[in-house]
C-alpha positions as a LaTeX table, in Angstrom:
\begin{tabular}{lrrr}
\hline
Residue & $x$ (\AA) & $y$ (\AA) & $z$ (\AA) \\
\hline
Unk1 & 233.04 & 22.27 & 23.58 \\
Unk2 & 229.56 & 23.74 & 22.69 \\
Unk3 & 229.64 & 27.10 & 20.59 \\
Unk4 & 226.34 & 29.31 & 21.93 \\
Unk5 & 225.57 & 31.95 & 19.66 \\
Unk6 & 222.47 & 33.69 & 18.83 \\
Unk7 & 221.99 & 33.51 & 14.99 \\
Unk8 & 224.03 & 32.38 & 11.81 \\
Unk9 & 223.10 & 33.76 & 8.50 \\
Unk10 & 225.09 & 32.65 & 5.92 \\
Unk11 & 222.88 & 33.60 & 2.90 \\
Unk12 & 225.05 & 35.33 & 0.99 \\
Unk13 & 228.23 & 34.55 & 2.58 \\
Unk14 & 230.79 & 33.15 & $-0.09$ \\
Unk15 & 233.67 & 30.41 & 1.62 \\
Unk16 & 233.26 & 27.30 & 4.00 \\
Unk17 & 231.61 & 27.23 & 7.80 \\
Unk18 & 233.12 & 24.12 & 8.97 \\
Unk19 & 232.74 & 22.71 & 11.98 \\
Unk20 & 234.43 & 19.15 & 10.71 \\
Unk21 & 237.48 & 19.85 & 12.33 \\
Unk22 & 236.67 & 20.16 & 15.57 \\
Unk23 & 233.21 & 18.73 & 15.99 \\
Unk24 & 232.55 & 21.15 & 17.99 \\
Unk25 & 228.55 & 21.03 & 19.65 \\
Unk26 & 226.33 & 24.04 & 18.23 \\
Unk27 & 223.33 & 25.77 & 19.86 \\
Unk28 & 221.11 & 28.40 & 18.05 \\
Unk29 & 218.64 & 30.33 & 18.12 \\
Unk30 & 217.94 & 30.29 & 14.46 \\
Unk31 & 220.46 & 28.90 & 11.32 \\
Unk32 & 219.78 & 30.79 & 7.85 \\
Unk33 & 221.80 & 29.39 & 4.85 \\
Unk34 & 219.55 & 30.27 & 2.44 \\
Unk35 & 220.73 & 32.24 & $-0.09$ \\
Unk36 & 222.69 & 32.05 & $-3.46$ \\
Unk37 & 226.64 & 32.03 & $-3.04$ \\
Unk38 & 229.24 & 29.36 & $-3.53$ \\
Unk39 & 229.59 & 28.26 & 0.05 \\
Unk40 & 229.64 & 25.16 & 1.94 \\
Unk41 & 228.50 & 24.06 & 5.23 \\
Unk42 & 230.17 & 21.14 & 7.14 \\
Unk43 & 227.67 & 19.85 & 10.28 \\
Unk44 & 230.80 & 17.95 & 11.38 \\
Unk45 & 229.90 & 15.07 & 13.78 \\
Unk46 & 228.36 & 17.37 & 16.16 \\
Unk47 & 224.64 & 18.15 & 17.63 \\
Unk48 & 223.10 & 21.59 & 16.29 \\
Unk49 & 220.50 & 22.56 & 18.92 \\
Unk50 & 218.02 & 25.10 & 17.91 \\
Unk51 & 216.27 & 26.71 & 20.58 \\
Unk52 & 213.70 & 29.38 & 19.41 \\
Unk53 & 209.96 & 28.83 & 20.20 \\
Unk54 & 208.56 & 30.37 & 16.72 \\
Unk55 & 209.32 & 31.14 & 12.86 \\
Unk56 & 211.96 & 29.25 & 11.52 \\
Unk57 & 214.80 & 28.41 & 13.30 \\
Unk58 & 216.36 & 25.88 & 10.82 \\
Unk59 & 216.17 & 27.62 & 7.06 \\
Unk60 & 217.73 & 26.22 & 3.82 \\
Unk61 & 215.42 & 27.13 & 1.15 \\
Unk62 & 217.11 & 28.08 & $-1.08$ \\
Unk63 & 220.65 & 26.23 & $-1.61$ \\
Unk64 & 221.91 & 27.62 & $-5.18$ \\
Unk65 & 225.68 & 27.59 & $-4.62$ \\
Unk66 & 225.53 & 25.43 & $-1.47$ \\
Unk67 & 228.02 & 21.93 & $-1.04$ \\
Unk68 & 226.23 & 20.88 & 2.66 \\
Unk69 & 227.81 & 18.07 & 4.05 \\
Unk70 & 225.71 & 16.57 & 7.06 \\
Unk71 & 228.81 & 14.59 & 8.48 \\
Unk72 & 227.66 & 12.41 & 11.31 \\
Unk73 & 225.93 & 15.47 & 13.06 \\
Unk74 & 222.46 & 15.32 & 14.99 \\
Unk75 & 219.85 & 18.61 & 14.36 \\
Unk76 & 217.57 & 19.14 & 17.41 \\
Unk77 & 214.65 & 21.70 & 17.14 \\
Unk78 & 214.15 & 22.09 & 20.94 \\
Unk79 & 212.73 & 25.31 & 21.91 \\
Unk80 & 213.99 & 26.90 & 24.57 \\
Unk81 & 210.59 & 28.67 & 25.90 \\
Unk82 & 206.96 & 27.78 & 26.41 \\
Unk83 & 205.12 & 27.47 & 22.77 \\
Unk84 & 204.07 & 30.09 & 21.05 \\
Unk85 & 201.33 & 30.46 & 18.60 \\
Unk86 & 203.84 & 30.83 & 15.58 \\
Unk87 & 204.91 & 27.49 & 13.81 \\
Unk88 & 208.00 & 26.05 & 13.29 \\
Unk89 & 210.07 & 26.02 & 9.75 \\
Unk90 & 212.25 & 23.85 & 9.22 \\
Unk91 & 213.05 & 24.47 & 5.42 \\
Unk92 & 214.89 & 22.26 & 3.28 \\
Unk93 & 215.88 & 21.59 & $-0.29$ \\
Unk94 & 217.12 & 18.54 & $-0.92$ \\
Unk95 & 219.39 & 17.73 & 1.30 \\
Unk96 & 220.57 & 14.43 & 2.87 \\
Unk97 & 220.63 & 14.97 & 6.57 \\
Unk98 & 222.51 & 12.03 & 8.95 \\
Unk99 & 219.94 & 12.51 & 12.03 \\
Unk100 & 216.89 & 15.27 & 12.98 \\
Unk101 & 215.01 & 15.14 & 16.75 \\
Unk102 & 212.30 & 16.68 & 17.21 \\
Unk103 & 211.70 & 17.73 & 21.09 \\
Unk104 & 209.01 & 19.92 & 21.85 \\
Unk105 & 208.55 & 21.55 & 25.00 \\
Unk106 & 204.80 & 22.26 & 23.80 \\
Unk107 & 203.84 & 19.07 & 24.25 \\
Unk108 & 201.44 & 19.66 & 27.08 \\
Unk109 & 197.62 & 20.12 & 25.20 \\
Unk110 & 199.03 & 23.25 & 22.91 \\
Unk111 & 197.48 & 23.24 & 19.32 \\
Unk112 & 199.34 & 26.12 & 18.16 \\
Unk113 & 202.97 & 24.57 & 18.49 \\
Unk114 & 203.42 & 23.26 & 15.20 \\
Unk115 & 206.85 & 21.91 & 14.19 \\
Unk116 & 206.79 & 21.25 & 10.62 \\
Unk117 & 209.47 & 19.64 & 8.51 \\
Unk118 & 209.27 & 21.60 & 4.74 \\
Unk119 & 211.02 & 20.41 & 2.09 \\
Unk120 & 210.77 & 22.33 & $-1.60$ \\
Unk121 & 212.45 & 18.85 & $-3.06$ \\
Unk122 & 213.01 & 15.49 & $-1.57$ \\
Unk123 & 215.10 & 15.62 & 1.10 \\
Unk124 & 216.35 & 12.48 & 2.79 \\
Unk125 & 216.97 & 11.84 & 6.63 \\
Unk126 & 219.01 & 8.71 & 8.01 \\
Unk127 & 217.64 & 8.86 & 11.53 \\
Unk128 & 214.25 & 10.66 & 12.40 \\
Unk129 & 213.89 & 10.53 & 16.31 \\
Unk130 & 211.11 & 12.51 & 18.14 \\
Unk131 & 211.35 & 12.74 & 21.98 \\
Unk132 & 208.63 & 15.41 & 22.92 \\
Unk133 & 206.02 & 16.25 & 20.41 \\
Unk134 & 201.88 & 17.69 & 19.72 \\
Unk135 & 202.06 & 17.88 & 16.14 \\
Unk136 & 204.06 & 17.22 & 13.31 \\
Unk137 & 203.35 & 18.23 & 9.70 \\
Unk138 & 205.58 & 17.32 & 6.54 \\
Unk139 & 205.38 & 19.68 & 3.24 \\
Unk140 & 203.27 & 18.29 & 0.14 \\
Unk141 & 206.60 & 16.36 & $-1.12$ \\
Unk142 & 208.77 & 13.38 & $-0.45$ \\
Unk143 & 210.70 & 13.12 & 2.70 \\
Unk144 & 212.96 & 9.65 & 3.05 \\
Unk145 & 213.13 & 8.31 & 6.32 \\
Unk146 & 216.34 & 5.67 & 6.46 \\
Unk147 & 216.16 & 4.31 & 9.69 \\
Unk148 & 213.06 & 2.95 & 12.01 \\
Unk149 & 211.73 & 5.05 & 14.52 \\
Unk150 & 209.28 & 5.06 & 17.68 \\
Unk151 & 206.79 & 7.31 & 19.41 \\
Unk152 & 203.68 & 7.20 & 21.51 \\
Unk153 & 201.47 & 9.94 & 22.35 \\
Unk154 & 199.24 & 9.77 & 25.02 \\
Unk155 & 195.48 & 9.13 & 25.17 \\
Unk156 & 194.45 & 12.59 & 26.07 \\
Unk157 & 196.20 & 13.95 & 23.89 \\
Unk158 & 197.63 & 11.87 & 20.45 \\
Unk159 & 200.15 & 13.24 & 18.12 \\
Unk160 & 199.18 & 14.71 & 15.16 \\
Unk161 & 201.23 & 13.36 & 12.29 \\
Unk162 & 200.57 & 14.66 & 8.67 \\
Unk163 & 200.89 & 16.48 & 5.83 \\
Unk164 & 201.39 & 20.56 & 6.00 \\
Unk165 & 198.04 & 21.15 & 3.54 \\
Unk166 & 194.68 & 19.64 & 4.09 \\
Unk167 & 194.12 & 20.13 & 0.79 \\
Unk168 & 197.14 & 17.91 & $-0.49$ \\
Unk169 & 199.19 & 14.79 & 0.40 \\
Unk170 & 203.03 & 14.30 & 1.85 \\
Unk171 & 205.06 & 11.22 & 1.18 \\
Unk172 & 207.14 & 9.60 & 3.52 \\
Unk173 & 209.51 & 7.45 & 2.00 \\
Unk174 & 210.55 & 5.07 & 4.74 \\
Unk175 & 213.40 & 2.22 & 4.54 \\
Unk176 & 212.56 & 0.90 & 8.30 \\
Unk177 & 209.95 & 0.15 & 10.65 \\
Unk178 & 207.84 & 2.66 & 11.99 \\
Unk179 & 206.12 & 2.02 & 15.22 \\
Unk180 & 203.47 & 5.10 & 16.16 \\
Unk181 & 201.31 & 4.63 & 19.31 \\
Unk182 & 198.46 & 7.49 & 20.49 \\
Unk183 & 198.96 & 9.09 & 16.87 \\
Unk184 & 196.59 & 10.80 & 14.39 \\
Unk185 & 197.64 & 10.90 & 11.08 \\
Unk186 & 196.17 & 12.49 & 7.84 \\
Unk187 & 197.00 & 12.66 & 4.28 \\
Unk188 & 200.01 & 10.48 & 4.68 \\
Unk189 & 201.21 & 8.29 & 1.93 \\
Unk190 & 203.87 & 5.64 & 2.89 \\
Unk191 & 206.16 & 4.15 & 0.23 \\
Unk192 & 209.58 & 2.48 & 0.21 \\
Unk193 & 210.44 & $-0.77$ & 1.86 \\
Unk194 & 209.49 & $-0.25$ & 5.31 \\
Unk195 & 206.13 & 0.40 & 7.02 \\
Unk196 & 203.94 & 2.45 & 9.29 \\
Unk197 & 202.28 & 0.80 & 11.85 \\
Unk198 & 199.97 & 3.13 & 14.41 \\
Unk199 & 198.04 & 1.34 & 17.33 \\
Unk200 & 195.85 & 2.85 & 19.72 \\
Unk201 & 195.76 & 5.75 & 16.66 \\
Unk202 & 192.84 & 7.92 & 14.94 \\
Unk203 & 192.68 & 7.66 & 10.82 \\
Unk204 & 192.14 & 11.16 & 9.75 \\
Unk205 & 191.52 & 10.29 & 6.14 \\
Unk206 & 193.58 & 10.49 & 3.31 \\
Unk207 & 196.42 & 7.74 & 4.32 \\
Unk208 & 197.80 & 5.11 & 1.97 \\
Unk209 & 199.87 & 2.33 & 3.16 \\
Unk210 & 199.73 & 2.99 & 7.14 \\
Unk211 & 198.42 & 0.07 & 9.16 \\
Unk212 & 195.91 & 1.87 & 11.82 \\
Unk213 & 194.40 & 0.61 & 14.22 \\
Unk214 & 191.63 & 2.55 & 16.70 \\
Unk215 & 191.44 & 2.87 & 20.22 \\
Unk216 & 189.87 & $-0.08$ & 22.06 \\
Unk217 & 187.71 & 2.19 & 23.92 \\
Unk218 & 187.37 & 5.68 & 25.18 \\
Unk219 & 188.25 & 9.17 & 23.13 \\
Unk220 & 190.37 & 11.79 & 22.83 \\
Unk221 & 190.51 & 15.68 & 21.53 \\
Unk222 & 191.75 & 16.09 & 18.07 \\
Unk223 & 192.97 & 19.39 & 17.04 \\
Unk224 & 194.03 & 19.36 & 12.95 \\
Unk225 & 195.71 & 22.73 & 12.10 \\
\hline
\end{tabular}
């Protein structure tokens, strides 16, 4: 059973949303539990869809008062429409999330699509996947990456992976291997057990601990946002 509603705001709602019971499948337009009262939030073992193509469709800024409980649930920022020029929020504050995909329909030469995880304190993901993506940007913080993960770009047109601010640094935290093909990547700093490996990938400046390696031949167009 999928529930399809429009919006949840749950700011200033005081008592449990729990979807535990059931595990029932969510899809969204946009999720706000930001906000100070005692509530909690059960994800249940479920997948959260989010579907809108700007702003911030996945917002937990601020959590005073929240118990979340991930469960074994999947988030999916997949944007229902064409991109936009507005970025994507997803805003977090330390919390420990069991699996995020990013898959975005934008994908197709757009550089004003920007899906950008934000974090205001560590927060920690078991399983990153990305299945469809131009550009990903992580806030000037630490965001722990459990689990492995894969993705290629495409010569034309490589991912951009890096942090949200040119002017500072985001930390990725990563406990598996990390395989990135077509990729450019700036102001990334790796740490934890695992590594970053990028082949056929463009070094934008300001990475520490990624393994790069350039294109054997041939070019692409770079657009850094």
């Amino acid at each position: 059973t999928t529930v399809n509603v429009t919006s949840i705001t749950m700011g200033a709602f005081t008592g449990t949303l729990d979807f535990s019971a059931n595990d029932n499948n969510v899809t969204l337009a946009t999720f706000s539990n930001s906000g100070t009262g005692t509530r909690t939030l059960n994800m249940g073992d479920s997948t959260w869809t989010m579907t809108t193509p700007a702003l911030t469709p996945w917002d937990q800024g601020t959590i005073t008062g929240l118990t979340f409980n991930a469960n074994a649930s999947t988030l999916v920022i997949a944007a229902s429409t064409a991109p936009s020029a507005q970025r994507l929020l997803i805003l977090g504050a330390g919390l420990t999330y069991n699996a995020i995909t990013i898959n975005d329909p934008g994908l197709a030469g757009t550089a004003g699509r920007r899906p950008i995880l934000m974090t205001s304190a560590t927060n920690t993901i078991t399983t990153f996947s990305i299945t469809n993506a131009y550009d990903i940007q992580f806030a000037n913080s630490t965001t722990v990456i459990t689990n492995g993960f894969s993705y290629s770009g495409a010569g034309g047109s490589p991912v951009l992976f890096k942090s949200a601010s040119n002017n500072g640094g985001a930390t990725l935290q990563v406990g598996g291997t990390v395989t990135l093909t077509w990729a450019a990547l700036q102001n990334i700093t790796k740490t934890g057990a695992g590594s970053i490996t990028a082949t056929n990938s463009f070094d934008l400046g300001g990475n520490t601990g990624i393994a790069i390696t350039s294109p054997a031949g041939g070019g692409a167009r770079i657009v850094s946002g």
